[in-house]
Tab-separated table of C-alpha atoms in Angstrom:
chain	number	residue	atom	x	y	z
A	1	MET	CA	-8.615	-25.518	-2.730
A	2	ALA	CA	-8.439	-25.946	1.016
A	3	GLU	CA	-7.810	-22.721	2.830
A	4	SER	CA	-4.720	-24.096	4.581
A	5	SER	CA	-3.046	-24.738	1.234
A	6	ARG	CA	-3.515	-21.225	-0.088
A	7	ARG	CA	-0.459	-19.000	-0.455
A	8	LEU	CA	-1.642	-16.399	-2.977
A	9	ILE	CA	-1.683	-12.758	-1.928
A	10	ALA	CA	-4.029	-10.799	-4.190
A	11	GLY	CA	-4.299	-7.030	-4.187
A	12	ILE	CA	-6.935	-4.713	-5.548
A	13	GLY	CA	-6.458	-0.987	-5.973
A	14	SER	CA	-5.350	1.806	-8.251
A	15	ALA	CA	-3.031	1.033	-11.166
A	16	LEU	CA	-0.799	4.095	-11.068
A	17	VAL	CA	2.603	5.200	-12.270
A	18	ASP	CA	4.661	7.173	-9.748
A	19	LEU	CA	6.669	10.253	-10.719
A	20	LEU	CA	9.207	10.965	-7.980
A	21	ILE	CA	11.067	14.232	-7.452
A	22	PHE	CA	13.232	15.586	-4.640
A	23	GLU	CA	12.221	19.113	-3.674
A	24	SER	CA	12.260	21.569	-0.790
A	25	ASP	CA	9.729	22.107	1.986
A	26	GLU	CA	9.099	25.510	0.400
A	27	PHE	CA	8.055	23.805	-2.841
A	28	VAL	CA	5.459	21.733	-0.986
A	29	ALA	CA	4.263	24.768	1.014
A	30	ARG	CA	3.622	26.708	-2.207
A	31	THR	CA	1.181	24.023	-3.353
A	32	GLY	CA	-0.992	24.579	-0.279
A	33	ALA	CA	-1.213	20.803	0.266
A	34	GLN	CA	-0.757	19.251	3.701
A	35	LYS	CA	2.741	17.834	3.904
A	36	GLY	CA	2.788	14.036	4.080
A	37	GLY	CA	-0.758	13.703	2.754
A	38	MET	CA	-2.389	12.795	-0.522
A	39	THR	CA	-4.337	15.271	-2.661
A	40	LEU	CA	-6.526	14.262	-5.616
A	41	VAL	CA	-5.783	16.472	-8.633
A	42	ASP	CA	-6.243	16.408	-12.397
A	43	ASP	CA	-3.544	15.598	-14.900
A	44	ALA	CA	-2.988	19.255	-15.795
A	45	TYR	CA	-2.156	20.033	-12.159
A	46	ILE	CA	0.630	17.448	-12.149
A	47	THR	CA	1.962	18.750	-15.461
A	48	ASN	CA	1.999	22.275	-14.058
A	49	LEU	CA	3.868	21.221	-10.881
A	50	LEU	CA	6.449	19.382	-12.944
A	51	SER	CA	7.045	22.552	-14.931
A	52	GLN	CA	8.006	24.311	-11.673
A	53	THR	CA	10.889	21.979	-10.826
A	54	LYS	CA	14.256	21.550	-12.500
A	55	ASN	CA	14.522	17.996	-11.208
A	56	LYS	CA	13.814	15.152	-13.585
A	57	PRO	CA	11.312	12.678	-12.105
A	58	ALA	CA	12.048	9.003	-11.655
A	59	ILE	CA	9.248	6.842	-13.110
A	60	VAL	CA	8.203	3.613	-11.347
A	61	PRO	CA	5.010	1.537	-11.014
A	62	GLY	CA	2.937	2.682	-8.066
A	63	GLY	CA	-0.288	2.537	-6.141
A	64	SER	CA	-0.405	1.398	-2.528
A	65	ALA	CA	-1.824	-2.101	-3.013
A	66	CYS	CA	0.292	-2.596	-6.113
A	67	ASN	CA	3.475	-1.797	-4.190
A	68	THR	CA	2.530	-4.402	-1.589
A	69	ILE	CA	1.785	-7.049	-4.202
A	70	LEU	CA	5.014	-6.322	-6.062
A	71	GLY	CA	6.801	-6.915	-2.774
A	72	ALA	CA	4.972	-10.209	-2.235
A	73	GLY	CA	5.943	-11.343	-5.728
A	74	ASN	CA	9.586	-10.476	-5.152
A	75	LEU	CA	9.567	-12.399	-1.870
A	76	GLY	CA	8.751	-15.515	-3.895
A	77	GLY	CA	5.112	-16.054	-3.092
A	78	PRO	CA	2.305	-16.274	-5.680
A	79	ALA	CA	0.844	-12.813	-6.177
A	80	ARG	CA	-1.886	-11.165	-8.228
A	81	PHE	CA	-2.956	-7.559	-8.782
A	82	MET	CA	-6.373	-6.365	-9.961
A	83	GLY	CA	-6.935	-2.862	-11.289
A	84	LYS	CA	-7.513	-0.746	-14.400
A	85	ARG	CA	-4.900	0.842	-16.628
A	86	GLY	CA	-4.997	3.041	-19.691
A	87	ASP	CA	-4.425	1.763	-23.207
A	88	ASP	CA	-1.176	3.725	-23.455
A	89	GLU	CA	2.575	3.520	-22.996
A	90	MET	CA	2.401	4.096	-19.236
A	91	GLY	CA	-0.250	1.377	-18.899
A	92	LEU	CA	1.930	-1.108	-20.751
A	93	PHE	CA	4.891	-0.110	-18.579
A	94	PHE	CA	2.761	-0.759	-15.503
A	95	GLU	CA	1.646	-4.211	-16.649
A	96	ASN	CA	5.145	-5.285	-17.711
A	97	SER	CA	6.495	-4.151	-14.333
A	98	LEU	CA	4.043	-6.506	-12.606
A	99	LYS	CA	5.173	-9.429	-14.739
A	100	ALA	CA	8.827	-8.646	-14.090
A	101	SER	CA	8.182	-8.989	-10.347
A	102	HIS	CA	6.388	-12.352	-10.751
A	103	VAL	CA	2.956	-10.824	-10.232
A	104	GLU	CA	-0.031	-12.016	-12.258
A	105	PRO	CA	-1.789	-8.960	-13.736
A	106	ARG	CA	-5.563	-9.034	-14.002
A	107	LEU	CA	-6.112	-5.614	-15.476
A	108	SER	CA	-9.020	-4.147	-17.365
A	109	VAL	CA	-8.114	-1.504	-19.942
A	110	SER	CA	-9.610	1.942	-20.549
A	111	SER	CA	-9.252	4.517	-23.304
A	112	SER	CA	-8.491	7.055	-20.555
A	113	PRO	CA	-4.839	7.700	-19.634
A	114	THR	CA	-3.182	5.557	-16.982
A	115	GLY	CA	-3.328	7.244	-13.600
A	116	ARG	CA	-0.212	8.870	-12.215
A	117	VAL	CA	1.058	10.209	-8.909
A	118	LEU	CA	3.547	13.002	-8.426
A	119	SER	CA	5.370	12.233	-5.182
A	120	VAL	CA	7.370	15.196	-3.842
A	121	ILE	CA	10.125	14.024	-1.496
A	122	THR	CA	11.481	16.609	0.950
A	123	PRO	CA	14.903	16.524	2.710
A	124	ASP	CA	13.399	14.724	5.739
A	125	ALA	CA	12.475	11.825	3.373
A	126	GLN	CA	8.746	12.598	3.762
A	127	ARG	CA	6.627	12.295	0.629
A	128	THR	CA	3.632	14.440	-0.307
A	129	MET	CA	1.483	13.003	-3.068
A	130	PHE	CA	-0.600	14.547	-5.821
A	131	THR	CA	-2.742	11.864	-7.445
A	132	CYS	CA	-4.546	11.821	-10.770
A	133	LEU	CA	-6.466	8.535	-10.777
A	134	GLY	CA	-7.020	8.498	-14.544
A	135	ALA	CA	-8.191	5.111	-15.838
A	136	SER	CA	-8.018	3.579	-12.359
A	137	SER	CA	-10.971	5.714	-11.213
A	138	GLU	CA	-13.151	3.945	-13.795
A	139	SER	CA	-12.840	0.523	-12.149
A	140	THR	CA	-16.284	-0.870	-11.435
A	141	ALA	CA	-17.590	-3.568	-9.111
A	142	ASP	CA	-18.664	-5.803	-12.007
A	143	GLU	CA	-15.109	-5.923	-13.367
A	144	VAL	CA	-14.003	-8.209	-10.535
A	145	ASP	CA	-15.179	-11.797	-10.428
A	146	VAL	CA	-15.285	-14.511	-7.797
A	147	GLN	CA	-12.608	-16.389	-9.766
A	148	ASP	CA	-10.210	-13.500	-9.107
A	149	PHE	CA	-10.506	-14.273	-5.384
A	150	ALA	CA	-11.160	-18.030	-5.194
A	151	ASP	CA	-7.552	-19.232	-4.733
A	152	ALA	CA	-6.334	-16.340	-2.563
A	153	ALA	CA	-5.213	-16.629	1.044
A	154	VAL	CA	-5.414	-12.868	1.547
A	155	ILE	CA	-7.079	-10.061	-0.365
A	156	HIS	CA	-5.153	-6.862	0.313
A	157	ILE	CA	-7.154	-3.659	-0.161
A	158	GLU	CA	-5.719	-0.139	-0.138
A	159	GLY	CA	-7.567	2.537	1.801
A	160	TYR	CA	-7.647	4.728	-1.296
A	161	LEU	CA	-10.311	2.375	-2.649
A	162	LEU	CA	-12.721	4.043	-0.222
A	163	PHE	CA	-13.156	6.671	-2.948
A	164	ASN	CA	-14.721	3.867	-5.042
A	165	GLU	CA	-17.137	2.578	-2.430
A	166	SER	CA	-19.033	0.077	-4.612
A	167	LEU	CA	-15.805	-1.583	-5.745
A	168	MET	CA	-14.478	-1.766	-2.196
A	169	ARG	CA	-17.679	-3.327	-0.910
A	170	ARG	CA	-17.618	-5.846	-3.759
A	171	ALA	CA	-14.012	-6.776	-2.966
A	172	VAL	CA	-14.823	-7.397	0.697
A	173	GLU	CA	-17.948	-9.377	-0.252
A	174	LEU	CA	-16.047	-11.654	-2.646
A	175	ALA	CA	-13.235	-12.175	-0.173
A	176	LYS	CA	-15.705	-13.295	2.483
A	177	GLN	CA	-17.538	-15.475	-0.065
A	178	THR	CA	-14.327	-17.319	-0.921
A	179	ASN	CA	-13.026	-17.520	2.680
A	180	ALA	CA	-10.023	-15.327	1.935
A	181	ARG	CA	-8.798	-13.071	4.701
A	182	VAL	CA	-9.208	-9.328	4.148
A	183	SER	CA	-6.227	-7.050	4.758
A	184	LEU	CA	-6.841	-3.293	4.756
A	185	ASP	CA	-4.146	-0.638	4.819
A	186	LEU	CA	-5.610	2.743	5.823
A	187	ALA	CA	-3.300	4.406	3.250
A	188	SER	CA	-3.338	8.061	4.364
A	189	PHE	CA	-4.743	10.205	7.167
A	190	THR	CA	-6.376	12.388	4.504
A	191	VAL	CA	-8.325	9.346	3.254
A	192	VAL	CA	-9.340	8.416	6.808
A	193	ASN	CA	-10.574	11.945	7.500
A	194	ALA	CA	-12.617	11.974	4.306
A	195	LYS	CA	-14.134	8.500	4.623
A	196	ARG	CA	-14.124	7.705	8.330
A	197	ASP	CA	-17.824	6.739	8.561
A	198	ILE	CA	-17.619	4.164	5.763
A	199	LEU	CA	-14.307	2.925	7.094
A	200	MET	CA	-15.708	2.364	10.559
A	201	GLU	CA	-18.510	0.261	9.057
A	202	LEU	CA	-16.185	-1.860	6.898
A	203	ALA	CA	-13.569	-2.372	9.613
A	204	SER	CA	-15.729	-5.006	11.289
A	205	LYS	CA	-15.349	-7.179	8.172
A	206	VAL	CA	-11.567	-6.884	8.049
A	207	ASP	CA	-9.183	-9.586	9.318
A	208	ILE	CA	-5.952	-7.555	9.192
A	209	LEU	CA	-5.929	-3.772	9.749
A	210	ILE	CA	-2.741	-1.791	9.118
A	211	ALA	CA	-2.271	1.855	10.107
A	212	ASN	CA	0.546	4.307	10.754
A	213	GLU	CA	0.497	6.862	13.584
A	214	ASP	CA	-1.379	9.603	11.710
A	215	GLU	CA	-3.924	7.170	10.267
A	216	ALA	CA	-4.511	5.417	13.599
A	217	SER	CA	-5.042	8.734	15.386
A	218	ALA	CA	-7.447	10.003	12.705
A	219	PHE	CA	-9.407	6.741	12.657
A	220	THR	CA	-9.664	6.009	16.388
A	221	GLY	CA	-9.620	9.559	17.723
A	222	MET	CA	-7.054	8.445	20.306
A	223	LYS	CA	-3.999	10.555	21.005
A	224	THR	CA	-1.541	8.041	22.466
A	225	GLU	CA	-0.163	5.060	20.567
A	226	HIS	CA	-1.317	2.613	23.252
A	227	GLU	CA	-4.888	3.907	23.237
A	228	ALA	CA	-4.954	3.851	19.431
A	229	MET	CA	-3.539	0.333	19.383
A	230	ALA	CA	-6.173	-0.897	21.820
A	231	ALA	CA	-8.926	0.642	19.693
A	232	LEU	CA	-7.570	-0.963	16.511
A	233	ALA	CA	-7.139	-4.361	18.175
A	234	ALA	CA	-10.759	-4.286	19.337
A	235	LEU	CA	-11.953	-4.110	15.732
A	236	CYS	CA	-10.345	-7.120	14.069
A	237	PRO	CA	-8.276	-10.278	14.701
A	238	ILE	CA	-4.934	-8.760	13.626
A	239	ALA	CA	-4.080	-5.080	14.015
A	240	VAL	CA	-0.854	-3.257	13.176
A	241	HIS	CA	0.201	0.170	14.430
A	242	LYS	CA	3.310	1.341	12.557
A	243	LEU	CA	5.430	3.828	14.491
A	244	GLY	CA	7.972	4.888	11.862
A	245	LYS	CA	11.504	4.954	13.237
A	246	ARG	CA	10.237	3.491	16.526
A	247	GLY	CA	9.115	0.223	14.944
A	248	SER	CA	5.610	-1.184	15.242
A	249	ILE	CA	3.062	-2.679	17.623
A	250	ILE	CA	1.235	-5.799	16.448
A	251	SER	CA	-1.777	-7.431	18.066
A	252	ARG	CA	-3.312	-10.823	17.270
A	253	ILE	CA	-6.289	-12.040	19.300
A	254	GLY	CA	-4.988	-10.931	22.665
A	255	GLU	CA	-1.257	-11.282	21.947
A	256	THR	CA	0.527	-7.943	21.548
A	257	ILE	CA	4.189	-7.497	20.674
A	258	THR	CA	6.499	-4.597	19.821
A	259	VAL	CA	8.914	-4.951	16.911
A	260	GLY	CA	11.896	-2.683	16.413
A	261	ILE	CA	13.239	-1.298	13.178
A	262	LYS	CA	15.984	-2.737	11.015
A	263	GLY	CA	19.191	-0.801	10.398
A	264	ASP	CA	19.875	2.632	11.809
A	265	GLY	CA	16.555	4.227	10.887
A	266	SER	CA	18.055	6.306	8.085
A	267	ALA	CA	15.967	7.003	4.980
A	268	LEU	CA	16.508	8.554	1.570
A	269	ASP	CA	12.819	8.373	0.642
A	270	THR	CA	9.875	6.945	2.585
A	271	THR	CA	7.772	6.344	-0.559
A	272	GLY	CA	6.331	2.837	-0.320
A	273	ALA	CA	7.720	2.169	3.175
A	274	GLY	CA	4.337	1.171	4.597
A	275	ASP	CA	3.382	-0.751	1.472
A	276	LEU	CA	6.539	-2.880	1.523
A	277	TRP	CA	6.168	-3.335	5.282
A	278	ALA	CA	2.759	-4.834	4.531
A	279	ALA	CA	4.273	-7.120	1.874
A	280	GLY	CA	6.671	-8.678	4.348
A	281	PHE	CA	4.043	-8.938	7.061
A	282	LEU	CA	1.407	-10.624	4.868
A	283	TYR	CA	3.986	-13.001	3.410
A	284	GLY	CA	4.869	-14.052	6.933
A	285	ILE	CA	1.247	-14.429	8.022
A	286	ILE	CA	0.224	-16.746	5.162
A	287	ASN	CA	3.360	-18.854	5.643
A	288	GLY	CA	2.617	-19.408	9.309
A	289	PHE	CA	5.498	-17.382	10.778
A	290	SER	CA	5.380	-16.282	14.393
A	291	LEU	CA	4.040	-12.785	14.964
A	292	GLU	CA	7.530	-11.613	15.887
A	293	ARG	CA	9.083	-13.035	12.719
A	294	CYS	CA	6.296	-11.486	10.596
A	295	GLY	CA	7.165	-8.116	12.113
A	296	GLU	CA	10.902	-8.583	11.598
A	297	LEU	CA	10.428	-9.470	7.915
A	298	ALA	CA	8.084	-6.504	7.488
A	299	SER	CA	10.621	-4.170	9.084
A	300	ALA	CA	13.377	-5.459	6.810
A	301	CYS	CA	11.263	-4.766	3.715
A	302	GLY	CA	10.319	-1.304	5.004
A	303	TYR	CA	13.942	-0.463	5.773
A	304	GLU	CA	15.288	-1.558	2.399
A	305	VAL	CA	12.790	0.473	0.387
A	306	CYS	CA	13.672	3.604	2.392
A	307	GLN	CA	17.266	3.368	1.199
A	308	VAL	CA	16.317	4.054	-2.432
A	309	GLN	CA	14.172	6.467	-4.397
A	310	GLY	CA	10.730	5.082	-5.057
A	311	ALA	CA	8.868	2.002	-3.905
A	312	SER	CA	10.963	-0.631	-5.704
A	313	ILE	CA	13.595	-2.507	-3.714
A	314	PRO	CA	16.634	-3.299	-5.892
A	315	ALA	CA	18.099	-6.786	-6.322
A	316	ASP	CA	20.752	-6.426	-3.602
A	317	GLY	CA	18.068	-5.374	-1.121
A	318	TRP	CA	15.969	-8.420	-1.910
A	319	LYS	CA	19.068	-10.580	-1.523
A	320	ARG	CA	19.515	-9.310	2.035
A	321	ILE	CA	15.830	-9.837	2.825
A	322	LYS	CA	15.900	-13.401	1.486
A	323	ALA	CA	19.009	-14.126	3.539
A	324	LEU	CA	16.968	-13.091	6.593
A	325	LEU	CA	14.203	-15.464	5.456
A	326	ALA	CA	16.698	-18.308	5.030
A	327	ASN	CA	17.918	-17.854	8.586
């Protein structure tokens, strides 16, 4: 397949199920975790935290790369997700959720439980995550094959995959071997702080680098958004610096633009905001949209997911996004 004819967005990352609860800042403080970050825990830790809240969790498919690929599928483009689930009810729920969003699942299966994430959402719409990787942590480099990558325009990799270095290196290698572009979302400032050396090495092989303010600061060591943006842009052909309610800065080979937000900036829950932003942006890139239109579509996806609990945009939200596409 000629590269110009490719439209498939493929993602590789952790196959997780998200458990979402609304709680107070005090609840998060009692855990000792850094608010807004991601902490790796075991399954018993999540069970214990759930026992301390009276709020019933919402259950949705999750994982950073998965959220992005679900968004790409809902936008109407061909999409594929690669990961590892458990041979259990949650794993089947995860796989069926992919299919329902027009995403092709290429999942290996483990006897270990499907990974899950407890996402605690505070009144300011910030989410603090406690992640038990479960079966997803058992993914190995030899479980992905060149045929998983051969027809892809973009391979989207979540920063959390840095905790599985051999798999991440294999994904980048296969993407380059098949002439697919590599998109990397830095995922969390806690991941960047833990894996900065490896990340700096791999960044030179990335075509699209996506970071929010905390991640960009942790990765580049720069304090201002303009300094951080310049440092990101120097590393790869396309760099994105997401600025939350202030929009985003996007650079592509010397061209830099600023894109504002959609709506009034309000948010019920920011879970998946960056992931769905990436879905809109990548969809625009592979379809040849202008940089400005890519950013506008990304902002629309990010805004819509912030109006609901969890990382799944409902049907009426997708209808508004597709109306924007039609225009």
